[in-house]
XYZ file of C-alpha atoms in Angstrom:
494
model
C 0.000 0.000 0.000
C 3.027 2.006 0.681
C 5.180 2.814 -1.616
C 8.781 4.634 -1.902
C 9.083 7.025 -5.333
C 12.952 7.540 -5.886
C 13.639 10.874 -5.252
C 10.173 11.832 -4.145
C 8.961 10.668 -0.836
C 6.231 8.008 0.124
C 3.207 7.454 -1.853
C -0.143 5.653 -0.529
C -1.003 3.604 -3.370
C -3.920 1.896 -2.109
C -6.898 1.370 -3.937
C -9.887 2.567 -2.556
C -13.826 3.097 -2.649
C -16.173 5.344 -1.437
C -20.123 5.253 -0.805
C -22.185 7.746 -0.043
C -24.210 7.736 2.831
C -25.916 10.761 3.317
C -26.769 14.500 1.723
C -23.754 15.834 2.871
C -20.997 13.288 2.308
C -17.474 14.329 3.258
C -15.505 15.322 0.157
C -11.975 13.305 -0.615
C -8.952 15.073 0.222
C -6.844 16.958 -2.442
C -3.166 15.684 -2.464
C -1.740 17.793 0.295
C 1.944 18.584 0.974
C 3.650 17.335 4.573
C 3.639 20.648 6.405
C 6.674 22.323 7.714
C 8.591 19.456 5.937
C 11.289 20.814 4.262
C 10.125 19.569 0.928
C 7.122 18.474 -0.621
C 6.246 14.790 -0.571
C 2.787 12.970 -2.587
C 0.378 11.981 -0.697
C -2.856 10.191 -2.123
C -5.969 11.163 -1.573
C -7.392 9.244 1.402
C -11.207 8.222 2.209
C -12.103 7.290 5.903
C -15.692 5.956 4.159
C -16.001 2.241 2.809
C -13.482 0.881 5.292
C -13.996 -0.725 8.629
C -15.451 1.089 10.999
C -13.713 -1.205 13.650
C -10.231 -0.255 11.497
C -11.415 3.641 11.719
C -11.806 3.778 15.099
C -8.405 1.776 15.948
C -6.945 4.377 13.560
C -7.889 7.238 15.275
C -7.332 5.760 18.643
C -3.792 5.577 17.698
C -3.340 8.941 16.386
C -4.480 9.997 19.765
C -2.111 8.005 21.908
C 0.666 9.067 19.396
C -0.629 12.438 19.913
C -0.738 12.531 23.749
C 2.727 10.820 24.271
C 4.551 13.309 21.552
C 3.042 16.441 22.682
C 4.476 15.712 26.286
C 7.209 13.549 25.770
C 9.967 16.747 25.490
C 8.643 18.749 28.174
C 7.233 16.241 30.705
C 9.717 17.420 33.297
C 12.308 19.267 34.379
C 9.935 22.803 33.844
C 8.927 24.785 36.832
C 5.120 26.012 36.902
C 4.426 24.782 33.869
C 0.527 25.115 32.521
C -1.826 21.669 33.406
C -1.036 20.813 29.547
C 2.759 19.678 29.982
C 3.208 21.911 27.241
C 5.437 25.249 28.430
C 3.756 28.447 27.539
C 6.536 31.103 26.185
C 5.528 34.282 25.705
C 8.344 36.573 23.437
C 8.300 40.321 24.414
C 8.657 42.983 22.238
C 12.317 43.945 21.338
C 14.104 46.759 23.325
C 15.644 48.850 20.810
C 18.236 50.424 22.793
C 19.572 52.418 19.558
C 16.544 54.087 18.656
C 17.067 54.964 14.846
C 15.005 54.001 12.326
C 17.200 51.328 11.389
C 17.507 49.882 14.375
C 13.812 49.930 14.770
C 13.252 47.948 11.651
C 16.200 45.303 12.665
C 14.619 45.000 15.758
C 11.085 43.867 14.046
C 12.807 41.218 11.551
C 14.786 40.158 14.631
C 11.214 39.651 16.327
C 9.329 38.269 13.147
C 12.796 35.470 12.699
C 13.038 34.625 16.186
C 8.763 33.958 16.530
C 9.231 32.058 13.013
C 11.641 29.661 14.045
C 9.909 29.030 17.865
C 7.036 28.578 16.300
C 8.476 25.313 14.349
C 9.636 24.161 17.936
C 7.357 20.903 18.862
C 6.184 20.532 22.256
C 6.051 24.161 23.040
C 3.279 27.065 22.947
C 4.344 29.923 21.712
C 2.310 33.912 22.353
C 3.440 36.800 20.501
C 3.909 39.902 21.195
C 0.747 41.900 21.797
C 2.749 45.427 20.399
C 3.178 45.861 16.770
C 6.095 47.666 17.361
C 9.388 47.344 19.210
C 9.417 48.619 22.773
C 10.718 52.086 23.062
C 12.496 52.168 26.660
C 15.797 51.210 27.544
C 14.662 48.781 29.953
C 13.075 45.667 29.843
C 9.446 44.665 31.028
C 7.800 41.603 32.988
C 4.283 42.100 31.120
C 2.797 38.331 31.660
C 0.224 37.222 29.632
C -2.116 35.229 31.411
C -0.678 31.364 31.298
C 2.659 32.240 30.296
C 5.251 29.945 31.934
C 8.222 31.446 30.443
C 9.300 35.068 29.200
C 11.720 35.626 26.473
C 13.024 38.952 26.483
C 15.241 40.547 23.779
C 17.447 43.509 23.433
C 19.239 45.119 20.572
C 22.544 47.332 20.866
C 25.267 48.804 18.600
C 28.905 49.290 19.182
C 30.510 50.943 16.469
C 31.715 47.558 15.465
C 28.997 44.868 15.597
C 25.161 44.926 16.338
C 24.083 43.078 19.961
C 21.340 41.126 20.378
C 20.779 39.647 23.929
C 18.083 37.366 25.180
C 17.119 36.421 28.905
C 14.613 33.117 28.821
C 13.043 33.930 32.647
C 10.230 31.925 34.518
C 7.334 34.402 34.272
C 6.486 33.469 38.507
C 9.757 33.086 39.745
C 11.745 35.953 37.698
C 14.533 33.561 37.931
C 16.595 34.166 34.325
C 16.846 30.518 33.017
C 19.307 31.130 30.138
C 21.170 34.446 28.554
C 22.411 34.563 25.197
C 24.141 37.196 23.306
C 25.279 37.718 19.756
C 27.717 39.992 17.903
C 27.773 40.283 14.020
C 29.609 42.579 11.650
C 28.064 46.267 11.969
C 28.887 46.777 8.430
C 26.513 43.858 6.916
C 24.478 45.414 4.324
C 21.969 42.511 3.734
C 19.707 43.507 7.091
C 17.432 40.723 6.071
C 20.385 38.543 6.855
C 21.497 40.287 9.535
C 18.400 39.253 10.992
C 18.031 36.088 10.928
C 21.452 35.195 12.074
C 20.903 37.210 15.142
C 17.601 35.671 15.538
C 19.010 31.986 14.573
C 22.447 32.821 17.092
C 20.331 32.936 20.051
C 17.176 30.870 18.840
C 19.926 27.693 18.085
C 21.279 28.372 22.331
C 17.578 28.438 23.469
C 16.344 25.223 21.327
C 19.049 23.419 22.530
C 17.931 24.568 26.052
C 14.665 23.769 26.159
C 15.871 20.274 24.448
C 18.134 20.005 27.406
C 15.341 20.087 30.413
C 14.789 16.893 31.844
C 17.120 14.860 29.827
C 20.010 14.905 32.496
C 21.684 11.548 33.611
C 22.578 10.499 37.367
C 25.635 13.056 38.145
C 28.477 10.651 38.369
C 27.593 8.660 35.275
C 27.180 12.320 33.531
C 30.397 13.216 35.063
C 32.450 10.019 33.712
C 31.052 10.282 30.613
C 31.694 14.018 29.955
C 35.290 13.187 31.097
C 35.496 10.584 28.562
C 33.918 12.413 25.880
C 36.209 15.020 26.105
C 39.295 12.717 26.276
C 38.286 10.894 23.328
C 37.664 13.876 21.598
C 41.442 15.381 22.132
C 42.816 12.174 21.243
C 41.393 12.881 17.470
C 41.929 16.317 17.047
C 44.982 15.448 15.094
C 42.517 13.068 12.632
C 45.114 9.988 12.610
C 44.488 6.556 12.463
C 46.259 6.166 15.720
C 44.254 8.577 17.432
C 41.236 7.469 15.964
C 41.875 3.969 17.925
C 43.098 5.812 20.780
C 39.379 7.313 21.119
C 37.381 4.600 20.351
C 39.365 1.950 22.977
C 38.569 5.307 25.630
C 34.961 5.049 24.624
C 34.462 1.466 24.453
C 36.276 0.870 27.837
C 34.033 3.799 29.849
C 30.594 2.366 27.665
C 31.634 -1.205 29.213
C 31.258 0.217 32.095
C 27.792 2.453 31.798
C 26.165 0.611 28.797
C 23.118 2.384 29.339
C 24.782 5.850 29.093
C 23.162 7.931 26.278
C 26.096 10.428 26.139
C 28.620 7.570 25.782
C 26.171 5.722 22.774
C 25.786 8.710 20.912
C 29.525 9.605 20.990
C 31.123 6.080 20.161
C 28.439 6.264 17.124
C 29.609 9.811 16.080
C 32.870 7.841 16.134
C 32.140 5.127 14.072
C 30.371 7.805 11.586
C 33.877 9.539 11.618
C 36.087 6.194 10.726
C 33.717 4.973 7.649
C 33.361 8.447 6.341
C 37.364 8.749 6.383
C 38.052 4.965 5.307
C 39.481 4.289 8.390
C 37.899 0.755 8.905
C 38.161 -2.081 5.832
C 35.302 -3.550 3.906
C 34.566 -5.806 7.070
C 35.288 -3.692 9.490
C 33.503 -0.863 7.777
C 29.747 -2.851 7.804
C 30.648 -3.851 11.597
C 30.869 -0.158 12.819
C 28.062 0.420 10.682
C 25.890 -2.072 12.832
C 27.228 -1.070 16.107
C 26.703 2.770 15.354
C 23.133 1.570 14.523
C 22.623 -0.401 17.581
C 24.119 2.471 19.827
C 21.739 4.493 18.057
C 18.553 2.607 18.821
C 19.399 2.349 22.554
C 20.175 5.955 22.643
C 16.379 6.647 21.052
C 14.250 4.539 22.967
C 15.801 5.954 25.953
C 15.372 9.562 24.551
C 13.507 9.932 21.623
C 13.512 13.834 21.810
C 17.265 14.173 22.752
C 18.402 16.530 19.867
C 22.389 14.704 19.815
C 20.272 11.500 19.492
C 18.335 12.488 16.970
C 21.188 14.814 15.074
C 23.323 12.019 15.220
C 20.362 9.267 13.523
C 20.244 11.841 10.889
C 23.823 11.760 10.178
C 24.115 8.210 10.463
C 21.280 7.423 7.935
C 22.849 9.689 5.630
C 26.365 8.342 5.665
C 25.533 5.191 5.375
C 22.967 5.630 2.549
C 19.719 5.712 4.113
C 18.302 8.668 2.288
C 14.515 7.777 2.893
C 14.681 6.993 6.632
C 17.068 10.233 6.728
C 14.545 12.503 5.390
C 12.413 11.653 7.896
C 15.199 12.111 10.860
C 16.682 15.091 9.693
C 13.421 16.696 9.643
C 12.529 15.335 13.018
C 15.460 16.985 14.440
C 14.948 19.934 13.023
C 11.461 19.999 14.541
C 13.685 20.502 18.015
C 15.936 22.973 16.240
C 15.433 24.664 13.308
C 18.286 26.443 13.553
C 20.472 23.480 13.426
C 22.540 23.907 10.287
C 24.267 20.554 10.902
C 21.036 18.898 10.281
C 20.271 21.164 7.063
C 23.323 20.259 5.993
C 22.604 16.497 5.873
C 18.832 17.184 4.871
C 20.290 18.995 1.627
C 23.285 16.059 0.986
C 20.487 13.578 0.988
C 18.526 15.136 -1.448
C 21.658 16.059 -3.640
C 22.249 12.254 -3.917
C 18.660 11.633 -4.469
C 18.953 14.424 -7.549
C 16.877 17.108 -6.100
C 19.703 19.388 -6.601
C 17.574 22.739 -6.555
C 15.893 21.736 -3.488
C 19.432 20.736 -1.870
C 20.723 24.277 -2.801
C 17.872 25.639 -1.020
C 18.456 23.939 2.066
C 22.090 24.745 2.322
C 21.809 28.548 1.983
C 18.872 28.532 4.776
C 21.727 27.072 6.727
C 24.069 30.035 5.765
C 21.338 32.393 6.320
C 21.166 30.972 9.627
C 25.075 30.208 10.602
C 24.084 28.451 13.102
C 26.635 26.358 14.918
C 29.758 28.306 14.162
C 31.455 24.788 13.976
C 29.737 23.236 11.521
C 29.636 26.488 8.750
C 32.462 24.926 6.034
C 29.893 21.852 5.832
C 26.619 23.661 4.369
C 29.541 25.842 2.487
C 31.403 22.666 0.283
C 27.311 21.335 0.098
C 26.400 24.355 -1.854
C 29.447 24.786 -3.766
C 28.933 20.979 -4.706
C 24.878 21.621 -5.619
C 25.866 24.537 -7.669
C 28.464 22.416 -9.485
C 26.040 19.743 -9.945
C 23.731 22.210 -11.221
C 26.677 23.424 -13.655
C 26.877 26.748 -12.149
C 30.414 26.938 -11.724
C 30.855 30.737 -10.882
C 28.547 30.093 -8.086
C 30.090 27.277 -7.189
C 33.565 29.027 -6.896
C 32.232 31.265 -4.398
C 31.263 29.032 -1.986
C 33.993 26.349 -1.989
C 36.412 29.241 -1.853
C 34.863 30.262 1.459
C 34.532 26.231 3.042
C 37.897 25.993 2.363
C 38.775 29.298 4.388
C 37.139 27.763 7.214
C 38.365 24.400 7.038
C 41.287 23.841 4.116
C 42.069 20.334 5.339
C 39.086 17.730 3.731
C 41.157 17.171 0.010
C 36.955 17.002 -1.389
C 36.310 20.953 -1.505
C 39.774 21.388 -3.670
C 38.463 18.273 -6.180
C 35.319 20.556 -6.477
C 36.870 23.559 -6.688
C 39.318 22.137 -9.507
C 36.543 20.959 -11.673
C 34.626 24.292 -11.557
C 37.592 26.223 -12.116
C 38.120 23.757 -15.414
C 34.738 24.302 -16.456
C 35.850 27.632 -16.329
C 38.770 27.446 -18.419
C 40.761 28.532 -15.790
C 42.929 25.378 -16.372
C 46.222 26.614 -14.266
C 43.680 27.042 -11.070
C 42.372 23.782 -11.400
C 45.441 21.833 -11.618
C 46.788 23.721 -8.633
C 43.227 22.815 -6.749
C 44.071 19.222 -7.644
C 47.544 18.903 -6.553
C 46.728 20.711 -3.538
C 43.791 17.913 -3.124
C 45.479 14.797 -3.704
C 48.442 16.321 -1.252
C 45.610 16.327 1.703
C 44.006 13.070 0.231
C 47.031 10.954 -1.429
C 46.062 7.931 -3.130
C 42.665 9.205 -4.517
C 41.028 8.266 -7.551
C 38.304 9.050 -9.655
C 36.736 5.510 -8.461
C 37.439 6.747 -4.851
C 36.709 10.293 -4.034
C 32.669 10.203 -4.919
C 29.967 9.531 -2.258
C 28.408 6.439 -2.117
C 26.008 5.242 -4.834
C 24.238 3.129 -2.911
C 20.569 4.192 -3.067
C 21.859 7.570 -4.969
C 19.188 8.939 -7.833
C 20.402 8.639 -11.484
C 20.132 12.340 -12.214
C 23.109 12.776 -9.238
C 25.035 9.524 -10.686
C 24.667 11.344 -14.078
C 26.148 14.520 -12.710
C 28.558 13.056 -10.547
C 30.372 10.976 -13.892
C 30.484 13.995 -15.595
C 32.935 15.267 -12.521
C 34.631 12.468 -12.572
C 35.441 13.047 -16.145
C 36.589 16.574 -15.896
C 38.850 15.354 -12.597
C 40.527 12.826 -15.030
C 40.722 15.136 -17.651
C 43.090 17.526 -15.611
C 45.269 14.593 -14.223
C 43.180 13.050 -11.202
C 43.845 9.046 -11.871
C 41.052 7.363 -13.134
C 41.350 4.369 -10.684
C 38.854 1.032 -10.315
C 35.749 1.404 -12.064
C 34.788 -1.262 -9.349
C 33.493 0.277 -5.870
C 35.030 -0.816 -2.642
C 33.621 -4.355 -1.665
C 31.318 -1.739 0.896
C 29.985 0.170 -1.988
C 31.471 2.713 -0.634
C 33.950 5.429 -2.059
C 36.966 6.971 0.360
């Protein structure tokens, strides 16, 4: 009945039929779009009449269980005074301009109108807006409650001569205790205010989401403790990206997960780990589909134990998109960007799924909302090389020069952004460049081929294994060696 259309989505394929039972019969539904989802997906028309009524009312019965245990499974505990709902009530105050131009007055309303457009995406919360139209005028803040409000979020926007400030204070509206503060700086001289905006907005929207996520999702203290600990030692023991080191963090996380197997922390990191040796070849054929099962056991432990834990579910998503998943990933990327919206990490592996599915416009899309938003600093070169790569795809190569040029300012050190970047600057006929763009690749990644250096075809659309052979050819054509036309026993490139 169920159906999956390559590069499309699910499809209900079901054949159904209809009687009428009365004057006023209730009209089929027109194929309607998944809201919120960050793409469009068919969806057949669907008829409750002509089928059990027994099946009907188990239907609905289960929508409202799943209903009930999703709408308080985030925020179930670890709130104050919440309303009787389980559901925290936030109310966001009018900005304070503390500037008081015009142009700060305008900033401070698309500040407003981003940071109430990305709460309102934010499952398991209720969100009020601001009853004023228009920013608030004094210098100082203001504890105006709405009735059932549970939390106030109160913003204020400044200007050195150097950056614009935007500070928020999440307080609990009966305590006036000031739950979380948050403050951003950005570039004065921006031009683009629209974008000014929303990375102000998304800077302290992504701190707040992950905040809120945060409540009620603690472990005992000395398990939390011991895993932090090894966490971070695992994490310092890789920061040099060897093979050595790679071992050297993986035998630190294995030993301390031996000892707290239920720690969620601990799963979620020695899967992240896993994720980090296939992606860089560090594991053979065997060892490769081994790590791949363990990451996805680790996984499913770490979700039944916290299905609304945004590093669970960030990690799923980057897990079923590594290893080829692309239809379960859709689904998981999107789920953790219900949490955060302003998690560019996850855009980033929404839009590489749909680049290897061949929805290279909608990929595009997704990684410049994730440059709009900047939002973690550490992730930034990712949603970069993705756009450069959708552009090149996409054959627009000036384009495509931009924004590889500006991943590989960030982060110089991956080998794939210079491959990229050589084949647009060949497309170019800027031949010299893209020579010096390969050497300077195969220096960081020696021993790659054109039968090595692509993503995984497993799964992958034929409009992106079209594109991707045609950069393949251009890579051979300006020296890169051509390699197996086999892939890796895996099915997996380097």
């Amino acid at each position: 009945m169920i159906k999956l259309v390559s590069g499309r989505g699910y499809l209900f394929t079901a054949e159904v039929s209809t009687r009428q039972e009365g004057p006023d019969p209730r009209p089929a539904l027109s194929d309607t779009p998944i809201a919120d989802a960050p793409a469009t997906y068919p969806i057949a028309p669907r008829h409750w009449l002509g089928l059990p009524k027994a099946l009907v009312l188990g239907g609905a019965t289960l929508l409202c269980m799943l209903a009930m245990i999703f709408g308080v499974a985030v925020f179930s505990s670890g709130f104050g005074g919440i309303s009787g709902n389980g559901r925290p009530v936030i109310e966001v105050l009018p900005i304070v301009d503390t500037v008081g131009d015009a142009q700060s007055a305008a900033l401070a309303q698309s500040v407003a109108a981003e940071m109430i457009n990305g709460l309102a995406r934010i499952d398991g919360i209720r969100l009020v807006i601001p009853k004023e139209p228009e920013p608030a005028k004094s210098g100082k803040p203001t504890f105006n409650r709405s009735d059932g409000a549970d939390f106030l979020l109160q913003g204020e926007l400044q200007r050195s001569p150097q950056a614009w400030i935007f500070q928020t204070r999440f307080i609990n509206a009966s305590s006036r205790e000031v739950v979380s503060v948050a403050e951003v700086k950005l570039d004065a001289s921006e031009p683009d205010q629209q974008r000014l905006a929303s990375r102000l907005a998304a800077g302290a929207g992504y701190d707040l989401a992950v905040r809120l996520n945060k409540f009620g999702q603690t472990d005992s203290a000395p398990q939390a403790d011991a895993a932090s600990v090894a966490i971070k030692q695992a994490s310092a023991s890789i920061n040099q990206t060897t093979h050595e080191r790679f071992a050297t963090a993986r035998s630190i996380l294995e030993k301390y997960l031996a000892e707290q197997p239920d720690n969620v922390d601990l799963q979620i990191a020695l899967a992240a780990l896993h994720l980090r040796g296939i992606q860089l070849a560090w594991y053979n054929p065997a060892e490769s589909r081994a790590a791949e099962n363990n990451a996805r056991s680790l996984l499913e432990r770490a979700l039944k134990a916290r299905p609304n834990f945004l590093p669970v579910l960030g990690t799923y998503c980057r897990f079923l998109t590594v290893t080829n998943q692309f239809a379960e990933s859709l689904v998981a990327c999107a789920r953790a960007l219900s949490l955060n919206p302003w998690d560019g990490t996850a855009l980033f592996h929404l839009g590489l799924t749909q680049v290897q599915l061949g929805r290279f416009e909608d990929a595009l899309a997704t990684f410049e909302q994730a440059d709009r938003f900047d939002t973690p600093d550490v992730s930034r070169w990712t949603w970069l090389l993705g756009a450069g790569f959708a552009d090149l795809l996409l054959d627009r190569n000036e384009d495509a020069v931009r924004w590889l040029q500006r991943s590989i300012a960030i982060t110089p050190g991956t080998g794939r952004a210079h491959m990229l970047l050589a084949t647009a600057y060949q497309r170019l006929g800027r031949t010299d460049e893209a020579k010096q763009a390969l050497a300077t690749a195969l220096q960081l990644r020696p021993g790659s081929t054109a039968a090595n250096v692509g993503l995984p075809s497993r799964n992958t659309g034929s409009a992106y294994l079209e594109a991707r052979e045609k950069i393949s050819h251009t890579l051979i054509e300006i020296g890169l060696p051509a390699g197996d036309d086999v892939q890796k026993p895996d099915g997996r490139g380097q």
